[in-house]
XYZ file of C-alpha atoms in Angstrom:
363
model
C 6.592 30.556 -41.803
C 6.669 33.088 -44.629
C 9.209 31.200 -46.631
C 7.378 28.475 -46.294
C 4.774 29.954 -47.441
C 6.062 31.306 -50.688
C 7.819 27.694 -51.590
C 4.346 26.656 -51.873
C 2.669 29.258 -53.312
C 5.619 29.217 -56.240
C 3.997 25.454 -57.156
C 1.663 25.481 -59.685
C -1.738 24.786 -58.681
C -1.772 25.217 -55.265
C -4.335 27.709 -54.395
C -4.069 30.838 -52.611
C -3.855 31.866 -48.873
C -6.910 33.814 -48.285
C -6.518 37.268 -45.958
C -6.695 36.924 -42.225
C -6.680 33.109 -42.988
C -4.859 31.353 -40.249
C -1.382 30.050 -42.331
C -0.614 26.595 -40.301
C -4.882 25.597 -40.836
C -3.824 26.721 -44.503
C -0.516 24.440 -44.399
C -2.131 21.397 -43.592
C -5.068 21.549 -46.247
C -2.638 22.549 -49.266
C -0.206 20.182 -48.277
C -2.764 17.069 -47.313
C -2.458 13.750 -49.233
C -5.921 14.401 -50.612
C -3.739 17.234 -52.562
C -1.122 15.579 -53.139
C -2.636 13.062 -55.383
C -4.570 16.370 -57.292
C -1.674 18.196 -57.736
C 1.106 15.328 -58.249
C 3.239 16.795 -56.152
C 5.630 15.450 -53.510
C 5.339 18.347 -50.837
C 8.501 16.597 -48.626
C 10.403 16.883 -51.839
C 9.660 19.682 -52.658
C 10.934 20.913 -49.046
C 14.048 18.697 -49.279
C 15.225 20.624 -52.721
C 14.444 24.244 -51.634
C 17.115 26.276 -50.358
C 14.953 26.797 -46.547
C 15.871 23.202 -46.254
C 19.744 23.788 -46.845
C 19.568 26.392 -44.711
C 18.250 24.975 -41.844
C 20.032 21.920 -41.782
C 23.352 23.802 -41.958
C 22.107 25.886 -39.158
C 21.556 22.954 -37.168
C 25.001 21.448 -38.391
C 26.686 24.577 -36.747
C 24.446 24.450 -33.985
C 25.280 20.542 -33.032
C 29.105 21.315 -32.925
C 30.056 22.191 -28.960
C 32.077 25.324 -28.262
C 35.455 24.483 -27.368
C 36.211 24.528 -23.509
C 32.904 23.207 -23.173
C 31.551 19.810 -21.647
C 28.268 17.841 -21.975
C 25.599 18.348 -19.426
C 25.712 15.968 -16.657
C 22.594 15.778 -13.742
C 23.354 13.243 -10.730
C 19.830 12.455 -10.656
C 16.705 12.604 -12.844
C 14.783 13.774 -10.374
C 14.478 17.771 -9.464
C 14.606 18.251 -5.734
C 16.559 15.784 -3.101
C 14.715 13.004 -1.967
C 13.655 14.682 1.561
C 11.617 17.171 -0.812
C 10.355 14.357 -2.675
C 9.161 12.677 0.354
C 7.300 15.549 1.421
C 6.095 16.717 -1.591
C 4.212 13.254 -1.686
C 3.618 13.432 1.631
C 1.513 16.692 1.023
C -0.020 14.834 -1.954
C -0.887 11.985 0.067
C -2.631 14.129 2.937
C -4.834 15.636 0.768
C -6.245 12.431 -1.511
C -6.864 11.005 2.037
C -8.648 13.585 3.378
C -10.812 13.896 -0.010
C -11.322 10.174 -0.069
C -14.049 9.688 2.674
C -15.113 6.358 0.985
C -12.157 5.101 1.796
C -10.863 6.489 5.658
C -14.081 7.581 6.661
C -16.108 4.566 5.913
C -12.933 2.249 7.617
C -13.383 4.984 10.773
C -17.445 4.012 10.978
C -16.302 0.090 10.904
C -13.857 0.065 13.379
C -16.597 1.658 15.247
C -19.635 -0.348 14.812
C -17.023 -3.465 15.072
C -16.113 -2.438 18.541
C -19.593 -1.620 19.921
C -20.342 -5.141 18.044
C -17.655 -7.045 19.806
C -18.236 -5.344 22.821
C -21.818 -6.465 23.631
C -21.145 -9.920 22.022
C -18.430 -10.900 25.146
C -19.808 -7.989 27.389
C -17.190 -8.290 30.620
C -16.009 -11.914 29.129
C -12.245 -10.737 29.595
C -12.436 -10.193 33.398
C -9.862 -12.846 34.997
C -12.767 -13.427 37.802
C -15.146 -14.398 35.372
C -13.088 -17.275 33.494
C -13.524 -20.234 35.865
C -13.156 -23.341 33.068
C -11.585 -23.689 29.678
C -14.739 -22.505 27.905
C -14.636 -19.260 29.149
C -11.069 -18.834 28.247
C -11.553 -20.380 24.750
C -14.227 -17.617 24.561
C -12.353 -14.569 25.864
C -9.224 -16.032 23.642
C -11.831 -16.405 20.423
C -12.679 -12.940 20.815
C -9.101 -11.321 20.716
C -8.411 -13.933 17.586
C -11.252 -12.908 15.882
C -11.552 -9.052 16.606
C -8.138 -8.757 15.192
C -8.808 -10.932 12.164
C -11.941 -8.804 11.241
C -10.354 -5.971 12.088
C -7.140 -6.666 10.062
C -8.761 -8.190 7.003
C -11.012 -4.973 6.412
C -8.083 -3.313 6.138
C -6.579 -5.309 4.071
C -9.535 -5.728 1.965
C -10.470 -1.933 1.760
C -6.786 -0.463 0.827
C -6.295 -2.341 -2.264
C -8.890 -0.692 -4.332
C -7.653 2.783 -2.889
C -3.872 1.598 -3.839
C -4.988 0.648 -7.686
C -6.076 3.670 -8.632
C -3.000 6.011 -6.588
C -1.090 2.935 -8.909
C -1.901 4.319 -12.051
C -1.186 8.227 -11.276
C 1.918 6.884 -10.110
C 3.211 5.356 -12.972
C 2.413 8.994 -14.953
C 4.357 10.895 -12.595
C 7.231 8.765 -12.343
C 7.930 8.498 -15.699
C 7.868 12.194 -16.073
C 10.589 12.068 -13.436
C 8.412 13.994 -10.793
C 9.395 12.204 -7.549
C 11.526 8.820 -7.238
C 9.229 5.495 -6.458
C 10.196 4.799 -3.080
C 9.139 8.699 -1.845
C 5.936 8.105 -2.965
C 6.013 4.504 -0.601
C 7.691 6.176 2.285
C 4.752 8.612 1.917
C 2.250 6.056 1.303
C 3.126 4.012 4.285
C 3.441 6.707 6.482
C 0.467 8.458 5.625
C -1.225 5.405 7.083
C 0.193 5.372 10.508
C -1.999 8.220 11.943
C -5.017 6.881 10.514
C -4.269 3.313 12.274
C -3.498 5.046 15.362
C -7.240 6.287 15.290
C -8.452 2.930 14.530
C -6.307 1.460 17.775
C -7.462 4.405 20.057
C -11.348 3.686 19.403
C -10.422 0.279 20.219
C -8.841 0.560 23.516
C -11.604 3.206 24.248
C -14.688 1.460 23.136
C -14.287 -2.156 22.956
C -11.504 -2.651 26.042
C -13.278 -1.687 28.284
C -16.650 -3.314 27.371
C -15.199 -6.739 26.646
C -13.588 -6.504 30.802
C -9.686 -6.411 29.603
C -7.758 -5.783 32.964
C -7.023 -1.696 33.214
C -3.411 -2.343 34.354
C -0.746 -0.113 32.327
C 1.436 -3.221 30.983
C -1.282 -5.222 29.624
C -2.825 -1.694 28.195
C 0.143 -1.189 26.487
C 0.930 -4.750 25.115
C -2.488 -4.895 23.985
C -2.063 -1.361 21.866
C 1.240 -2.369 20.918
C 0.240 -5.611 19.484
C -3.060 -4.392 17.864
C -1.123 -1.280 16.103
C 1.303 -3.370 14.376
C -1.283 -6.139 13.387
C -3.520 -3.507 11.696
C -0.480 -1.807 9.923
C 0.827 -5.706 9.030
C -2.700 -6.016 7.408
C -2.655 -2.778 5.559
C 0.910 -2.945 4.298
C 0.558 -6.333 3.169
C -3.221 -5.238 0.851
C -0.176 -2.404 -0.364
C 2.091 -5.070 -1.363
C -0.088 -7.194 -3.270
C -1.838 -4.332 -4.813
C 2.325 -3.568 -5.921
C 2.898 -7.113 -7.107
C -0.139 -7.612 -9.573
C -1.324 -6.239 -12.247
C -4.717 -5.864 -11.298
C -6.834 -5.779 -8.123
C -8.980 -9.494 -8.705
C -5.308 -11.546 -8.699
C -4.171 -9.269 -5.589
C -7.927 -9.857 -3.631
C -7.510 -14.101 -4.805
C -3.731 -13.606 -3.891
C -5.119 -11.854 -0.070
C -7.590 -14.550 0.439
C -5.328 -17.285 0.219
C -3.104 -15.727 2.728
C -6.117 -14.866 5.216
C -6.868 -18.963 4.734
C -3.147 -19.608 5.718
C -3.054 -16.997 8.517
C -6.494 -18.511 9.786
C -5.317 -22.357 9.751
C -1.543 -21.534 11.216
C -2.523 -18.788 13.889
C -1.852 -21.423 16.398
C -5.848 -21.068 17.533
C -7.937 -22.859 15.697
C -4.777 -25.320 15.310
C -2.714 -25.468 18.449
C 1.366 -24.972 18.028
C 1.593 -28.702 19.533
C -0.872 -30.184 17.274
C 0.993 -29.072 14.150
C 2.738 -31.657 12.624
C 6.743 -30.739 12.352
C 6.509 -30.282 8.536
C 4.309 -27.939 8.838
C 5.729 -25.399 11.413
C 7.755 -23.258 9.566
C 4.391 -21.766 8.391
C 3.257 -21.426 11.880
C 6.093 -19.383 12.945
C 6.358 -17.192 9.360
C 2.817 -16.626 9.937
C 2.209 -13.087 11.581
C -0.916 -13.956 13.114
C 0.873 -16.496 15.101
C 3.104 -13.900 16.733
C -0.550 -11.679 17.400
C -2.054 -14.306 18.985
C 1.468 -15.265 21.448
C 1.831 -11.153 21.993
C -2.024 -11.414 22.790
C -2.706 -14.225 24.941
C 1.001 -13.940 26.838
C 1.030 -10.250 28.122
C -3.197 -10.598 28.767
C -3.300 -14.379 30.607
C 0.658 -15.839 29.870
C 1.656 -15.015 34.120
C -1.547 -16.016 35.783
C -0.484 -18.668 37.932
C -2.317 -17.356 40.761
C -5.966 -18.055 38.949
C -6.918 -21.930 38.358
C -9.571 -23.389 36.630
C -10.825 -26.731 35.326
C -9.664 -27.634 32.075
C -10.262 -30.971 30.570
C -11.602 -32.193 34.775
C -8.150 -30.963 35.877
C -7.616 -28.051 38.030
C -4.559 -25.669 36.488
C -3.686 -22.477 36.078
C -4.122 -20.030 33.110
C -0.895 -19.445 32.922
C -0.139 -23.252 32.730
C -2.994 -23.668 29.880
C -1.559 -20.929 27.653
C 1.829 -22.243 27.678
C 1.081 -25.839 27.460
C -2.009 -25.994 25.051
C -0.655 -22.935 23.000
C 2.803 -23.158 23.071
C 2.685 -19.792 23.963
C 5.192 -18.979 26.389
C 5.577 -15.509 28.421
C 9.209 -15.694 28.222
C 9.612 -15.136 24.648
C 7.632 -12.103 24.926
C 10.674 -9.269 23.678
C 11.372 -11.821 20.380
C 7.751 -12.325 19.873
C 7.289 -8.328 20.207
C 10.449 -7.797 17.860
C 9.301 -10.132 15.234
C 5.688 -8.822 15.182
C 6.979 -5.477 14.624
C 9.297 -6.546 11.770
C 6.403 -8.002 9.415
C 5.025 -4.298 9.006
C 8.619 -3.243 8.113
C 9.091 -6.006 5.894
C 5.792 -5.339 3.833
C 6.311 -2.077 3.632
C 9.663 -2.255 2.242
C 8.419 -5.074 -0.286
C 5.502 -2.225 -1.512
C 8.349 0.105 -2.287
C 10.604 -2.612 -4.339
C 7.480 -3.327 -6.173
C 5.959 -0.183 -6.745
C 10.291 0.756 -8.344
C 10.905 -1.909 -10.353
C 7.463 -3.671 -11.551
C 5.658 -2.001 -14.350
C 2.048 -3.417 -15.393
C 0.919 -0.357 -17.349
C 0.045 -1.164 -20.852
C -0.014 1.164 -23.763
């Protein structure tokens, strides 16, 4: 600093540091453009042709040449710590901007409860097996299950994007200052979910099973928490992915309501498997809601041969209905359960790709 100092005093003109004066404030006011122009004087040539310039860039000539014996540093990765540490590291991260976020898990808590307690009085004891004597009251019991996992499922859907947008952008910030590799932060983000679900699923079967009449025997229990789990964490990992594949939140909400139209129209409800015309069934079975509803209405009614009903002025059994008005068919219960549970994997893993190799920040 002091030689720089004296190269400028030495110029003629250029006025005088003042004591206890701070010298880089001092630098850039003597050597501003404004002064420049007063003074007629080139300030980076004047720097190029003293001798501090010669000096330094022969020190850094010396300095560039490697010893000899001596290689170039080499890092296997960019990142710092081993991808276990990663994951955990944004693990940590993840717990606490959940746990500081009430607008987001909190409020999703309340729904799932006021949707139960909701669904529950609307088809109070409707899912008893006793109480289903005709095809209306099966159509109702099977409407409810359809549409308490749609609601359900699209909330999720709906209320994870907005959370994922803004986690998006801190991302992006992170990653290119090499803290932690992409797919750590999605391992983290999609586990960091699970628990969360698993609280959503338990107020179900606790609130909302029992007051709707489901049968309390441990296989349907199960299928019924089985099949709800991974249709919630389908829902939320798929909000995740097209949060990951947008640029902004309004084309990933259009881009989720065109699938919940698709899922609604090819769930095999509303539109029976036999009714829909051949060209048209390979979105019936790559539709996930599809798979819900056959996990759903199998393992609950899919081997009830014993109970008959009318249907249509004909007397057959539930069983009978489900499989031959449906297409849903008991026997393709272990693919239907494999395949359901393969759309949350799937989803996930396309959040990851997305969130490692698509970039919409804009500078």
């Amino acid at each position: 600093m002091l030689g720089r100092l004296d190269t400028i005093h030495a110029i003629s003109g250029v006025p005088k540091i003042k004591d206890n004066y701070n010298p880089s404030t001092w630098m850039l006011e003597v050597t501003s453009t404004s002064m420049e122009t007063q003074l007629g004087v080139d300030f980076a040539q004047v720097y190029r042709n003293s001798s501090m310039y010669k000096d330094k860039d022969e020190l850094i000539r010396r300095l560039s040449i490697p010893p000899l014996g001596t290689s170039n540093l080499n890092f296997p990765t960019r990142y710092p710590q081993k991808f276990w540490e990663q994951f955990k590291a944004c693990l940590w991260k993840q717990n606490l901007s959940y746990w500081r976020t009430p607008s987001y898990n909190l409020v999703r808590i309340i729904f799932i409860t006021v949707s139960c307690i909701a669904f529950g009085v609307l088809f109070w004891q409707q899912g008893n097996i006793d109480s289903i004597n005709d095809q209306q009251g099966l159509f109702t019991i099977l409407g409810c299950m359809y549409g308490t996992t749609l609601f359900a499922g699209i909330n999720n859907c709906q209320s994870v994007m907005p959370f994922i947008s803004i986690e998006r952008s801190v991302v992006y910030r992170e990653r290119f200052a090499g803290m932690y590799s992409p797919w750590a932060y999605s391992f983290a983000q999609v586990a960091m979910e699970i628990p969360y679900v698993f609280v959503q699923i338990l107020l179900f079967m606790f609130i909302a099973y029992p007051m709707i009449g489901y049968a309390w025997e441990p296989t349907k229990f199960f299928w019924f928490f089985y099949t709800m789990f991974c249709t919630l964490l389908y829902f939320l990992y798929l909000g995740m992915m097209m949060v990951s594949i947008t640029p902004n939140i309004q084309v990933a909400s259009i881009l989720a309501s065109m699938f919940y139209t698709i899922q609604n129209l090819m769930s095999g409800f509303i539109v029976p498997a036999p009714q829909i015309p051949k060209w048209w069934l390979w979105l019936y079975y790559t539709s996930p809601m599809s798979w819900t509803l056959n996990l759903f209405f199998t393992t609950q009614f899919g081997y009830e041969d014993d109970k008959k009903i009318e249907v249509f002025g004909e007397t057959t059994s539930i069983a009978a209905f489900v499989r031959d008005y449906f297409g849903f068919r008991h026997d393709l219960l272990p693919l239907a359960a494999i395949v359901l549970s393969a759309f949350p994997i799937v989803f996930a893993t396309l959040f990851g790709y997305s969130i490692s190799k698509l970039n919409f920040q804009r500078r």
